[in-house]
Amino acid sequence: MKYDFDKIIPRKNTNCIKYDFAKVFGKPEDAIPMWVADMDFQVPPEVTECIKAFADFAIYGYSDSGPAYFAAVHNWFKEHFGFVTEREWMVKTPGIVYALANAVRSLTEEGDSIIIQQPVYHPFPKVIQSNNRNLVVSELKLENGRYRVDLDDFKRKIIDNKAKMFILCSPHNPVGRVWTQEELKAMGDICLNHNCLVISDEIHCDFAHQGHQHHVFATVSPDFAENCVICTAPSKTFNLAGLQASNVFIANKKVREKFKGELERSGYEELNCMGLVACQAAYEYGGEWLKQLKEYLAGNLDYMRNFLKTELPRVKLIEPEGTYLAWLDFRELGHDPNDLNKFLAEKAKIWFDDGLKFGPAGAGFQRINLGCPRSIVEKAMGQLASALK
Ligand SMILES: Cc1ncc(COP(=O)(O)O)c(C=O)c1O
């Protein structure tokens, strides 16, 4: 491997949320942080080089994306997903959660219903409820260790609540599903038939594991392309979350104008200039780094899978098909779901994301972030086994 993912890079005292705010989050200072979704790896060196060159230039005035930026993003999505975008479809936002909130405000009215599939990324219900929309949940069903969409329930809830919007998580955080084309088609058809706009959060698109293929929702059918907002970002893929750059694609002109109108009303215009540099560099030069990173992450997952199987067989891994996260089922151990995360932080000294954060369907589960050197995974597993035994 050209890149060294084993290297431990101390992150304490860098103001990073993952390591430096244990006290604020009520966790012991010495708990291993395997929670919030950023990785403990440095970004591709080519990206750092571009950032350094721009930093040395030392004029950080108002900036916008030129043709080279669009070409980098366009080529990435065309090459990896067969998603052929057009320049005018692209709207840039300072992050995906921002884009989701903007979509809620611009494309629905107060009191409208918006459907999501829990357990799911916790800001989804927040952007709905804090904007005074009605939250509708169709829970995913866990069957034989794999989550699936309950299409009857999904359809019934859209009809009964006249849901105007569906926020899809694809690939799905935290359960790790990479939705098949058939599943996307089935969900998309229901939405299309009932005037429900799909906001597809595809931030984890680059992390489909071997044997799985991510499909950009807009590529599933031309009708879907007109009934969706595709949210993408280089932030998970290349560990750039703090630079706040994301690219949203909206083919439907009416929808796009409404979305852009709301950005204007909130006074937002251009991305952070360093975010633009990093995003372009990552898509231009980061392909090989990502390939090697994915191999390394697969090794982390293999290690954890084998460890759990031999040492902690009652902690069940929900086999992820994508993302660098994993969803662990602790229910067989019989802990009170409300105390499980605290127990793990205080006794095992591991800081996971509590399953309940992702909705009531997450009770008894924990989400673990495997985007770290192998030695951290090994240490965490050792501590988990000691605490549970
Ligand atoms: C599904 C999903 N969407 C959005 C985000 C965050 O996006 P941003 O930092 O661009 O707001 C995350 C971060 O973990 C995520 O998992």
XYZ file of C-alpha atoms and ligand atoms in Angstrom:
405
model
C 0.000 0.000 0.000
C 1.212 3.463 -0.891
C -0.719 5.121 1.938
C -0.193 4.318 5.594
C -3.531 3.889 7.324
C -1.933 2.202 10.352
C -0.287 5.397 11.486
C -1.772 6.806 14.682
C -2.281 10.533 14.398
C -2.982 12.062 17.809
C -6.080 14.214 17.462
C -6.439 15.381 21.052
C -6.184 19.137 21.557
C -7.045 19.913 17.933
C -10.620 21.037 18.751
C -12.039 18.033 16.948
C -15.482 17.025 18.155
C -14.616 13.330 18.156
C -11.807 13.551 20.745
C -11.851 16.887 22.500
C -15.376 17.228 23.860
C -15.764 14.111 25.989
C -16.750 16.113 29.050
C -19.342 18.096 27.121
C -20.906 14.839 25.945
C -20.714 13.269 29.433
C -18.105 10.653 28.473
C -14.928 9.671 30.299
C -11.838 11.443 28.922
C -10.101 8.109 28.371
C -12.902 6.423 26.382
C -11.831 5.457 22.843
C -13.877 7.679 20.500
C -15.532 5.568 17.806
C -18.593 7.678 17.389
C -19.160 10.717 15.105
C -18.568 9.909 11.429
C -15.178 11.286 10.605
C -12.047 9.227 10.198
C -8.724 9.259 12.020
C -6.825 9.274 8.721
C -5.130 12.210 7.039
C -6.647 13.187 3.724
C -4.984 12.192 0.432
C -1.595 13.973 0.321
C -2.496 15.430 -3.073
C -5.393 17.266 -1.412
C -3.109 18.611 1.317
C -0.699 19.834 -1.377
C -3.452 21.815 -3.106
C -4.639 23.271 0.203
C -1.069 24.243 1.118
C -0.505 25.896 -2.236
C -3.693 27.891 -1.806
C -2.783 28.729 1.802
C 0.584 30.053 0.588
C -1.161 32.205 -1.986
C -2.689 33.873 1.071
C -5.559 35.807 -0.407
C -8.806 34.212 0.687
C -11.363 36.418 -0.969
C -14.832 35.535 -2.210
C -14.546 32.543 -4.523
C -16.798 30.391 -6.640
C -16.498 27.191 -8.624
C -15.146 27.395 -12.155
C -15.363 24.863 -14.999
C -12.516 22.728 -13.551
C -14.443 22.269 -10.296
C -17.570 21.162 -12.098
C -15.548 18.870 -14.380
C -13.942 17.166 -11.363
C -17.304 16.528 -9.668
C -19.035 15.603 -12.923
C -16.340 13.124 -13.939
C -16.331 11.457 -10.531
C -20.071 10.752 -10.588
C -20.075 9.737 -14.228
C -17.173 7.348 -13.794
C -18.259 5.764 -10.508
C -22.032 5.748 -10.828
C -22.939 6.506 -14.444
C -24.617 9.672 -13.180
C -24.242 12.313 -15.873
C -24.918 15.708 -14.390
C -25.371 19.062 -16.029
C -23.729 22.276 -14.886
C -26.971 24.047 -14.075
C -28.218 21.170 -11.892
C -25.467 21.758 -9.353
C -26.171 23.859 -6.283
C -23.465 24.099 -3.632
C -24.272 24.131 0.081
C -22.094 24.242 3.202
C -22.873 20.627 4.091
C -25.627 18.131 3.594
C -27.571 18.725 6.783
C -27.807 22.350 5.657
C -29.089 21.143 2.279
C -31.690 18.904 3.937
C -32.996 21.748 6.092
C -33.039 24.032 3.047
C -34.986 21.410 1.079
C -37.520 21.035 3.891
C -38.080 24.792 4.080
C -38.184 25.464 0.359
C -40.079 22.432 -0.919
C -42.709 21.836 1.765
C -45.004 24.008 3.886
C -45.338 24.142 7.660
C -47.557 21.273 8.813
C -46.728 19.079 5.783
C -45.738 15.484 6.449
C -42.252 14.213 5.659
C -41.391 10.528 5.828
C -38.112 8.904 6.939
C -36.984 5.350 7.679
C -35.691 4.807 11.192
C -33.284 3.870 12.543
C -31.679 6.704 10.614
C -29.137 9.527 10.865
C -30.417 11.678 13.730
C -30.493 15.120 12.014
C -33.230 13.824 9.662
C -36.026 14.111 12.252
C -34.442 17.291 13.600
C -34.579 19.239 10.320
C -38.189 18.125 9.886
C -39.476 18.913 13.363
C -37.492 22.080 13.982
C -39.039 23.477 10.799
C -42.548 22.656 12.067
C -43.215 19.821 9.647
C -44.936 16.594 10.654
C -42.553 13.671 11.128
C -43.739 10.352 9.708
C -41.660 7.236 10.308
C -41.761 3.965 8.431
C -39.355 1.763 10.338
C -36.994 -0.534 8.513
C -37.560 -4.204 9.308
C -34.738 -6.416 10.501
C -35.156 -9.881 9.046
C -32.501 -12.577 9.243
C -29.836 -10.039 10.077
C -30.632 -7.705 7.168
C -32.744 -4.580 7.136
C -35.368 -4.133 4.464
C -38.039 -1.614 3.578
C -41.583 -2.531 4.571
C -43.096 -1.296 1.309
C -46.720 -1.725 2.417
C -46.135 0.345 5.537
C -44.116 2.924 3.572
C -46.871 3.320 0.982
C -49.699 3.395 3.504
C -47.990 6.090 5.578
C -47.296 8.257 2.533
C -50.957 7.996 1.478
C -52.505 8.372 4.933
C -50.362 11.399 5.816
C -50.275 12.870 2.294
C -46.499 13.010 2.747
C -44.932 15.668 0.506
C -41.349 14.563 0.956
C -39.260 11.456 1.642
C -35.724 11.836 2.972
C -33.856 8.749 1.805
C -30.513 7.726 3.272
C -28.597 5.927 0.527
C -26.389 4.106 1.461
C -28.091 3.905 4.796
C -26.575 5.237 8.006
C -26.563 3.499 10.474
C -27.769 0.098 9.218
C -25.293 -0.067 6.319
C -27.677 -1.064 3.561
C -26.704 -0.273 -0.030
C -30.131 -0.200 -1.615
C -30.522 -2.322 -4.722
C -31.891 -0.877 -7.932
C -35.115 -2.843 -7.341
C -35.566 -1.417 -3.854
C -34.951 2.123 -5.087
C -37.367 1.560 -7.942
C -40.060 0.302 -5.588
C -39.669 3.243 -3.192
C -39.342 5.741 -6.041
C -42.478 4.489 -7.807
C -44.540 4.883 -4.643
C -43.226 8.431 -4.203
C -43.834 9.318 -7.838
C -47.384 7.971 -7.760
C -48.246 9.954 -4.637
C -46.559 13.313 -5.329
C -43.891 12.797 -2.754
C -40.537 14.412 -3.569
C -37.429 12.341 -2.784
C -34.458 13.985 -1.101
C -31.688 11.439 -1.481
C -28.792 11.855 0.936
C -25.938 10.020 -0.800
C -23.049 11.245 1.332
C -21.845 7.641 1.872
C -22.051 6.731 -1.842
C -18.335 6.022 -2.242
C -18.340 3.358 0.463
C -20.239 0.462 -1.092
C -18.436 -2.715 -0.045
C -17.263 -5.352 -2.471
C -20.203 -7.110 -4.100
C -22.482 -4.084 -3.735
C -23.081 -1.211 -6.125
C -24.430 2.172 -5.145
C -27.052 3.595 -7.492
C -27.615 7.329 -7.607
C -31.379 7.658 -7.161
C -31.695 9.917 -10.212
C -30.219 7.205 -12.464
C -32.875 4.626 -11.614
C -35.418 6.166 -14.000
C -35.782 9.436 -15.949
C -38.999 10.126 -14.036
C -37.148 9.801 -10.755
C -34.537 12.293 -11.956
C -37.327 14.878 -12.176
C -38.688 13.977 -8.736
C -35.595 14.200 -6.576
C -32.828 16.214 -5.024
C -29.479 14.389 -4.902
C -27.223 15.407 -2.018
C -23.533 14.561 -2.394
C -20.315 15.635 -0.730
C -16.647 14.680 -0.674
C -16.678 15.023 3.116
C -17.151 11.386 4.266
C -15.153 9.929 1.385
C -12.056 12.076 1.849
C -12.442 13.175 5.480
C -13.173 16.799 4.664
C -16.272 17.420 6.812
C -14.827 20.494 8.533
C -14.377 22.223 5.175
C -18.120 22.235 4.611
C -18.533 21.710 0.896
C -21.309 19.732 -0.694
C -22.790 19.493 -4.158
C -26.519 19.085 -4.580
C -27.954 18.076 -7.969
C -31.474 19.059 -8.973
C -32.526 18.309 -12.536
C -36.053 19.659 -12.126
C -35.872 23.384 -12.817
C -38.905 24.331 -10.718
C -37.615 22.400 -7.731
C -34.119 23.831 -8.216
C -35.350 27.427 -8.344
C -37.306 26.965 -5.111
C -34.272 25.394 -3.430
C -32.026 28.233 -4.607
C -34.587 30.822 -3.535
C -34.426 29.583 0.040
C -30.611 29.726 0.017
C -30.911 33.324 -1.108
C -33.418 34.121 1.631
C -31.043 32.758 4.249
C -28.287 34.982 2.861
C -26.082 32.134 1.684
C -24.045 32.551 -1.509
C -20.583 31.055 -1.871
C -18.731 28.100 -0.420
C -15.685 28.529 1.750
C -12.787 28.996 -0.676
C -10.693 26.251 0.949
C -13.628 23.845 0.674
C -13.732 24.455 -3.080
C -10.009 23.740 -3.424
C -10.227 20.562 -1.350
C -13.322 19.227 -3.096
C -11.866 19.673 -6.569
C -8.505 18.189 -5.591
C -10.133 15.188 -3.890
C -12.233 14.281 -6.923
C -9.330 14.914 -9.293
C -6.579 13.069 -7.436
C -8.161 10.989 -4.658
C -9.199 7.861 -6.588
C -6.224 5.663 -5.720
C -6.213 6.764 -2.076
C -9.891 5.841 -1.812
C -9.281 2.436 -3.363
C -6.610 1.649 -0.790
C -8.655 3.117 2.048
C -11.564 0.823 1.194
C -9.291 -2.217 1.294
C -8.017 -1.118 4.690
C -11.528 -0.524 6.034
C -12.572 -3.978 4.813
C -9.695 -5.326 6.924
C -11.006 -3.469 9.986
C -14.430 -4.940 9.416
C -12.995 -8.455 8.957
C -11.092 -8.097 12.206
C -14.165 -7.001 14.138
C -16.389 -9.645 12.555
C -13.970 -12.448 13.489
C -13.423 -11.077 16.965
C -17.130 -10.879 17.723
C -17.740 -14.330 16.331
C -15.098 -15.978 18.499
C -15.056 -13.783 21.630
C -18.476 -12.158 21.879
C -20.931 -14.249 19.852
C -23.922 -12.658 21.566
C -23.026 -9.240 20.143
C -24.323 -9.473 16.607
C -22.845 -7.536 13.718
C -25.434 -6.350 11.224
C -23.322 -7.024 8.162
C -22.785 -3.636 6.491
C -22.986 -3.411 2.715
C -21.578 0.092 2.743
C -20.296 3.051 4.858
C -17.374 2.876 7.284
C -19.809 2.450 10.151
C -21.150 -0.737 11.655
C -24.370 -1.412 13.547
C -24.041 -3.770 16.465
C -26.940 -5.579 18.077
C -26.457 -5.951 21.859
C -30.033 -7.022 22.618
C -29.169 -10.604 23.480
C -27.091 -9.389 26.439
C -30.243 -8.069 28.100
C -28.957 -4.615 29.103
C -31.424 -1.792 29.610
C -31.147 0.048 26.237
C -31.204 3.373 28.093
C -28.056 2.469 30.036
C -26.095 0.524 27.429
C -24.112 3.409 25.947
C -23.185 4.723 29.416
C -22.142 1.236 30.499
C -19.904 0.843 27.440
C -18.345 4.275 27.928
C -17.719 3.836 31.633
C -16.896 0.126 31.894
C -15.418 -0.688 28.487
C -14.108 2.849 27.925
C -15.404 2.891 24.388
C -17.423 5.755 23.029
C -19.929 4.475 20.477
C -23.023 6.250 19.141
C -26.042 5.080 21.086
C -28.587 3.285 18.912
C -31.398 5.309 20.466
C -29.961 8.434 18.861
C -31.254 7.024 15.550
C -34.829 6.615 16.782
C -36.702 4.136 19.003
C -35.918 1.355 16.502
C -32.269 1.704 17.552
C -32.901 0.512 21.130
C -30.302 -2.072 22.119
C -27.987 -1.224 19.218
C -24.769 0.778 19.022
C -23.059 2.346 16.019
C -19.312 1.976 15.736
C -17.047 4.021 13.470
C -14.342 1.837 11.898
C -12.558 4.733 10.165
C -9.440 4.429 12.285
C -6.133 2.523 12.427
C -6.523 -1.249 12.990
C -4.761 -1.031 16.357
C -7.613 1.142 17.674
C -10.199 -1.417 16.561
C -8.150 -4.166 18.250
C -7.864 -2.193 21.485
C -11.558 -1.349 21.511
C -12.570 -4.960 20.908
C -10.289 -6.119 23.733
C -11.812 -3.607 26.126
C -15.329 -4.523 25.007
C -14.697 -8.208 25.654
C -13.181 -7.557 29.104
C -16.102 -5.358 30.139
C -18.779 -7.746 28.902
C -17.180 -10.854 30.327
C -26.304 10.301 6.161
C -25.533 11.519 6.519
N -25.880 12.709 6.018
C -25.216 13.848 6.321
C -24.124 13.817 7.167
C -23.428 15.080 7.517
O -23.287 15.887 6.435
P -22.688 17.367 6.556
O -21.534 17.306 7.497
O -22.287 17.661 5.154
O -23.782 18.233 7.040
C -23.716 12.597 7.710
C -22.579 12.552 8.629
O -22.307 11.568 9.258
C -24.434 11.430 7.381
O -24.079 10.235 7.853
